[in-house]
Short mmCIF file of C-alpha atoms in Angstrom, two decimals:
data_model
loop_
_atom_site.label_atom_id
_atom_site.label_comp_id
_atom_site.label_asym_id
_atom_site.label_seq_id
_atom_site.Cartn_x
_atom_site.Cartn_y
_atom_site.Cartn_z
CA UNK A 527 119.11 148.24 80.69
CA UNK A 528 118.74 151.77 79.37
CA UNK A 529 118.41 153.18 82.90
CA UNK A 530 121.57 151.33 83.91
CA UNK A 531 123.45 152.72 80.93
CA UNK A 532 123.94 149.44 79.08
CA UNK A 533 122.00 150.52 75.95
CA UNK A 534 121.11 153.80 74.28
CA UNK A 535 117.64 155.30 73.84
CA UNK A 536 117.72 154.25 70.17
CA UNK A 537 118.53 150.67 71.12
CA UNK A 538 115.75 150.70 73.70
CA UNK A 539 113.25 151.89 71.10
CA UNK A 540 114.43 149.27 68.61
CA UNK A 541 114.17 146.45 71.16
CA UNK A 542 110.71 147.58 72.29
CA UNK A 543 109.46 147.40 68.71
CA UNK A 544 110.58 143.84 68.12
CA UNK A 545 107.95 141.07 68.18
CA UNK A 546 108.72 138.44 70.78
CA UNK A 547 108.23 134.75 70.04
CA UNK A 548 107.92 132.50 73.07
CA UNK A 549 108.65 128.80 72.92
CA UNK A 550 107.97 126.43 75.79
CA UNK A 551 111.10 124.72 77.10
CA UNK A 552 111.29 121.04 76.21
CA UNK A 553 113.27 118.88 78.59
CA UNK A 554 113.40 115.09 78.73
CA UNK A 555 110.65 114.08 81.14
CA UNK A 556 109.17 110.64 81.64
CA UNK A 557 105.62 110.25 82.94
CA UNK A 558 105.12 114.05 82.82
CA UNK A 559 101.50 114.06 84.02
CA UNK A 560 102.46 111.91 87.00
CA UNK A 561 105.43 114.17 87.77
CA UNK A 562 103.20 117.26 87.78
CA UNK A 563 100.57 115.44 89.84
CA UNK A 564 103.17 114.56 92.47
CA UNK A 565 104.51 118.12 92.37
CA UNK A 566 101.05 119.44 93.21
CA UNK A 567 100.75 116.95 96.08
CA UNK A 568 104.10 118.12 97.47
CA UNK A 569 102.99 121.75 97.27
CA UNK A 570 99.83 120.87 99.20
CA UNK A 571 101.82 119.04 101.89
CA UNK A 572 104.93 121.21 102.24
CA UNK A 573 104.20 124.53 100.53
CA UNK A 574 105.41 125.98 97.24
CA UNK A 575 108.82 127.14 98.47
CA UNK A 576 109.77 123.80 100.00
CA UNK A 577 108.45 121.81 97.02
CA UNK A 578 110.21 123.99 94.44
CA UNK A 579 113.48 124.80 96.17
CA UNK A 580 113.66 122.64 99.29
CA UNK A 581 115.76 119.87 97.80
CA UNK A 582 113.18 117.20 98.61
CA UNK A 583 114.04 113.59 97.82
CA UNK A 584 110.83 111.87 96.76
CA UNK A 585 110.19 108.16 96.38
CA UNK A 586 107.00 107.31 94.51
CA UNK A 587 105.04 104.22 93.50
CA UNK A 588 105.44 104.79 89.74
CA UNK A 589 106.45 101.69 87.79
CA UNK A 590 108.18 102.89 84.61
CA UNK A 591 107.66 99.69 82.62
CA UNK A 592 103.93 99.83 83.37
CA UNK A 593 103.91 103.55 82.58
CA UNK A 594 105.59 103.01 79.19
CA UNK A 595 103.15 100.24 78.34
CA UNK A 596 100.15 102.37 79.32
CA UNK A 597 101.35 105.30 77.22
CA UNK A 598 101.69 103.03 74.18
CA UNK A 599 98.26 101.49 74.74
CA UNK A 600 96.59 104.90 74.96
CA UNK A 601 98.32 106.09 71.78
CA UNK A 602 97.51 102.88 69.88
CA UNK A 603 93.85 102.94 70.91
CA UNK A 604 93.45 106.53 69.75
CA UNK A 605 95.01 105.65 66.39
CA UNK A 606 92.67 102.68 66.00
CA UNK A 607 89.61 104.81 66.81
CA UNK A 608 90.59 107.75 64.61
CA UNK A 609 87.50 107.20 62.45
CA UNK A 610 85.34 107.86 65.53
CA UNK A 611 86.94 111.31 65.90
CA UNK A 612 88.62 110.34 69.17
CA UNK A 613 91.60 112.64 69.56
CA UNK A 614 92.72 112.04 73.11
CA UNK A 615 92.66 109.55 75.95
CA UNK A 616 93.94 108.74 79.41
CA UNK A 617 94.77 105.77 81.63
CA UNK A 618 95.28 105.22 85.34
CA UNK A 619 96.66 102.03 86.88
CA UNK A 620 96.67 101.60 90.64
CA UNK A 621 97.18 99.05 93.37
CA UNK A 622 93.82 99.33 95.19
CA UNK A 623 95.01 97.69 98.41
CA UNK A 624 97.63 100.39 99.01
CA UNK A 625 96.37 103.31 96.92
CA UNK A 626 99.63 103.35 94.97
CA UNK A 627 99.65 104.73 91.44
CA UNK A 628 101.66 102.53 89.08
CA UNK A 629 100.97 104.49 85.90
CA UNK A 630 99.26 107.76 85.02
CA UNK A 631 98.73 108.79 81.41
CA UNK A 632 96.92 112.11 81.36
CA UNK A 633 96.75 112.55 77.58
CA UNK A 634 98.17 111.14 74.38
CA UNK A 635 101.07 113.57 74.35
CA UNK A 636 101.88 115.91 77.21
CA UNK A 637 103.95 118.15 74.93
CA UNK A 638 101.20 118.61 72.30
CA UNK A 639 100.14 122.09 73.37
CA UNK A 640 97.85 122.59 70.36
CA UNK A 641 95.60 119.79 71.62
CA UNK A 642 95.84 120.60 75.35
CA UNK A 643 98.25 117.73 75.89
CA UNK A 644 99.41 119.17 79.21
CA UNK A 645 95.88 118.83 80.63
CA UNK A 646 95.76 115.78 82.89
CA UNK A 647 92.52 114.01 82.01
CA UNK A 648 92.87 111.64 84.98
CA UNK A 649 92.29 114.57 87.33
CA UNK A 650 89.95 116.58 85.07
CA UNK A 651 86.18 116.56 85.55
CA UNK A 652 84.34 114.30 83.11
CA UNK A 653 80.94 112.60 83.04
CA UNK A 654 81.40 108.96 84.08
CA UNK A 655 78.43 107.52 82.19
CA UNK A 656 77.15 104.14 83.29
CA UNK A 657 80.25 103.36 85.34
CA UNK A 658 78.74 105.37 88.18
CA UNK A 659 75.83 102.90 88.46
CA UNK A 660 78.15 101.02 90.79
CA UNK A 661 77.15 103.46 93.55
CA UNK A 662 73.41 103.02 93.07
CA UNK A 663 73.50 99.22 92.95
CA UNK A 664 75.80 99.08 95.97
CA UNK A 665 73.21 101.08 97.90
CA UNK A 666 70.44 98.73 96.74
CA UNK A 667 72.28 95.56 97.74
CA UNK A 668 73.24 97.17 101.06
CA UNK A 669 69.57 97.86 101.81
CA UNK A 670 68.28 94.34 101.38
CA UNK A 671 67.94 93.97 97.63
CA UNK A 672 69.37 90.79 96.13
CA UNK A 673 70.66 89.96 92.67
CA UNK A 674 67.29 88.25 92.07
CA UNK A 675 65.17 91.24 93.07
CA UNK A 676 62.90 92.17 90.16
CA UNK A 677 63.33 95.71 88.79
CA UNK A 678 61.13 97.58 86.35
CA UNK A 679 62.58 98.46 82.95
CA UNK A 680 59.57 100.11 81.36
CA UNK A 681 59.00 103.66 79.97
CA UNK A 682 59.44 106.40 82.55
CA UNK A 683 58.96 110.16 82.47
CA UNK A 684 59.77 112.31 85.49
CA UNK A 685 58.06 115.74 85.62
CA UNK A 686 60.35 118.76 85.84
CA UNK A 687 60.71 120.80 88.99
CA UNK A 688 59.04 124.25 89.11
CA UNK A 689 57.88 124.00 85.53
CA UNK A 690 61.20 122.77 84.19
CA UNK A 691 61.53 120.20 81.43
CA UNK A 692 60.58 116.62 82.15
CA UNK A 693 63.17 113.83 82.18
CA UNK A 694 62.69 110.65 80.14
CA UNK A 695 65.57 108.18 80.43
CA UNK A 696 66.07 105.64 77.66
CA UNK A 697 68.20 102.54 77.29
CA UNK A 698 71.26 102.39 75.07
CA UNK A 699 69.59 99.88 72.75
CA UNK A 700 66.41 101.96 72.55
CA UNK A 701 64.32 99.05 73.86
CA UNK A 702 62.50 98.24 77.10
CA UNK A 703 62.96 94.88 78.77
CA UNK A 704 60.08 94.72 81.22
CA UNK A 705 60.56 93.19 84.65
CA UNK A 706 64.12 91.94 85.01
CA UNK A 707 66.31 90.69 87.87
CA UNK A 708 68.75 93.19 89.36
CA UNK A 709 71.66 91.07 88.08
CA UNK A 710 70.37 91.36 84.50
CA UNK A 711 69.71 95.10 84.77
CA UNK A 712 73.16 95.82 86.20
CA UNK A 713 75.12 93.42 83.98
CA UNK A 714 73.46 94.82 80.83
CA UNK A 715 73.68 98.42 82.06
CA UNK A 716 70.01 99.18 81.53
CA UNK A 717 69.34 102.83 82.37
CA UNK A 718 65.78 102.90 83.65
CA UNK A 719 66.09 100.49 86.63
CA UNK A 720 68.84 102.53 88.39
CA UNK A 721 66.84 105.71 87.76
CA UNK A 722 63.84 104.11 89.47
CA UNK A 723 66.10 103.01 92.33
CA UNK A 724 67.41 106.57 92.67
CA UNK A 725 63.84 107.84 92.78
CA UNK A 726 63.22 105.50 95.70
CA UNK A 727 66.46 106.14 97.62
CA UNK A 728 66.71 109.83 96.70
CA UNK A 729 69.40 111.53 94.63
CA UNK A 730 70.96 112.78 97.88
CA UNK A 731 71.54 109.19 98.97
CA UNK A 732 73.45 108.43 95.77
CA UNK A 733 75.50 111.61 96.13
CA UNK A 734 76.33 111.01 99.78
CA UNK A 735 77.23 107.36 99.32
CA UNK A 736 79.32 108.21 96.27
CA UNK A 737 81.30 110.63 98.41
CA UNK A 738 81.88 107.89 101.00
CA UNK A 739 83.24 105.68 98.22
CA UNK A 740 85.66 108.42 97.14
CA UNK A 741 83.91 110.83 94.73
CA UNK A 742 85.37 114.13 96.00
CA UNK A 743 84.04 116.28 93.15
CA UNK A 744 80.46 115.84 94.37
CA UNK A 745 81.22 117.77 97.55
CA UNK A 746 79.16 120.95 97.34
CA UNK A 747 77.29 119.75 94.24
CA UNK A 748 73.98 121.53 93.69
CA UNK A 749 71.11 121.34 91.20
CA UNK A 750 71.35 117.62 90.52
CA UNK A 751 68.60 115.03 90.20
CA UNK A 752 68.08 111.35 89.52
CA UNK A 753 70.24 111.57 86.37
CA UNK A 754 73.23 111.51 88.74
CA UNK A 755 72.88 107.72 88.61
CA UNK A 756 73.53 107.75 84.84
CA UNK A 757 76.65 109.90 85.06
CA UNK A 758 75.27 113.43 84.74
CA UNK A 759 77.48 114.67 87.61
CA UNK A 760 81.15 115.13 86.73
CA UNK A 761 83.84 113.05 88.45
CA UNK A 762 87.60 112.56 88.26
CA UNK A 763 89.20 109.35 87.05
CA UNK A 764 91.32 109.35 90.18
CA UNK A 765 88.15 109.37 92.29
CA UNK A 766 86.63 106.56 90.25
CA UNK A 767 89.76 104.50 90.89
CA UNK A 768 89.19 104.98 94.62
CA UNK A 769 85.48 104.10 94.38
CA UNK A 770 86.08 100.92 92.37
CA UNK A 771 89.01 100.16 94.65
CA UNK A 772 86.46 99.70 97.43
CA UNK A 773 85.26 96.61 95.55
CA UNK A 774 88.79 95.34 95.02
CA UNK A 775 89.52 95.79 98.73
CA UNK A 776 86.55 93.78 100.00
CA UNK A 777 84.59 96.89 101.01
CA UNK A 778 87.37 99.10 102.41
CA UNK A 779 88.24 102.48 100.95
CA UNK A 780 91.90 103.35 100.47
CA UNK A 781 92.65 106.79 99.05
CA UNK A 782 95.18 107.16 96.26
CA UNK A 783 98.65 108.14 97.42
CA UNK A 784 101.66 107.78 95.09
CA UNK A 785 104.11 109.06 97.72
CA UNK A 786 106.06 106.32 99.48
CA UNK A 787 108.64 108.46 101.23
CA UNK A 788 109.85 112.07 101.24
CA UNK A 789 113.15 113.26 102.69
CA UNK A 790 114.38 116.81 103.12
CA UNK A 791 117.74 118.05 101.85
CA UNK A 792 119.41 116.78 105.06
CA UNK A 793 118.11 113.24 104.58
CA UNK A 794 115.47 113.48 107.30
CA UNK A 795 112.23 111.62 106.59
CA UNK A 796 109.44 114.21 106.51
CA UNK A 797 106.75 111.91 105.14
CA UNK A 798 106.29 108.15 105.06
CA UNK A 799 103.31 106.35 103.60
CA UNK A 800 100.99 104.68 106.06
CA UNK A 801 98.02 102.56 105.09
CA UNK A 802 94.64 103.94 106.16
CA UNK A 803 91.51 101.94 105.42
CA UNK A 804 87.88 102.86 105.99
CA UNK A 805 85.24 100.14 105.79
CA UNK A 806 82.46 101.33 103.48
CA UNK A 807 80.64 98.29 102.09
CA UNK A 808 79.76 94.89 103.52
CA UNK A 809 82.04 92.18 102.06
CA UNK A 810 78.97 90.14 101.06
CA UNK A 811 77.70 93.01 98.95
CA UNK A 812 81.15 93.40 97.42
CA UNK A 813 81.16 89.73 96.44
CA UNK A 814 77.81 90.04 94.64
CA UNK A 815 78.80 93.28 92.87
CA UNK A 816 82.11 91.79 91.73
CA UNK A 817 80.39 88.62 90.50
CA UNK A 818 77.88 90.64 88.46
CA UNK A 819 80.58 92.87 86.98
#
């Protein structure tokens, strides 16, 4: 402005010395994490310029009544568990058969910048805990194990590699339950039986089959061991929805896709959802897994 003659040198010096305070714009926005998630998908499909300024008309699978209910549930649950020092949460509701996303709650409050509210926990990497045992038991049942197959839930220590620390898994209740049927081990989420299964199948088998079921974050994963079966390898909630969707779909994988239709500024359809299924698991195995769960 000084170079253009709009202000004097004194005004320039005064303005340069002022401390600037930035405040994020706050505009009414429903389902903000979902909106930003869709925006990123559009950028991937059509490029930044077209997504930001192309005048795209986007039809999605979001159900606002379900979204509002999910947001309230997440907030209420966090309030109820305040004594446990739980400060945030997330929820994802899908239609497994089509991969549609009905609701996506990425945090308690998107606009709470002090607590990273704008971080979408449904797409962030987190350890899945025992929920990932689904992969290991699906492998077992696919390789001839039955729900009555006896598994060993006794103390186990695995020596470290190249002088590294040993690994001793324990159960949540701190007890050992001896020889138990696969159904009992899975239904009660005992830790040692799936570790022993992973020893037998190989950690690579769990990783590879998990990727087939939809765990994209394991692609390129290195330096992992049998603890992958207990949730030591990070995943995304969106990927877990795909993996568990395989069970809901009778063994077929359907990737998440919230986009139903996209039109350009002239009204031309540039994208229309089409259903793509990939058979991953035998329906008989799916039936047994679902019955146990």
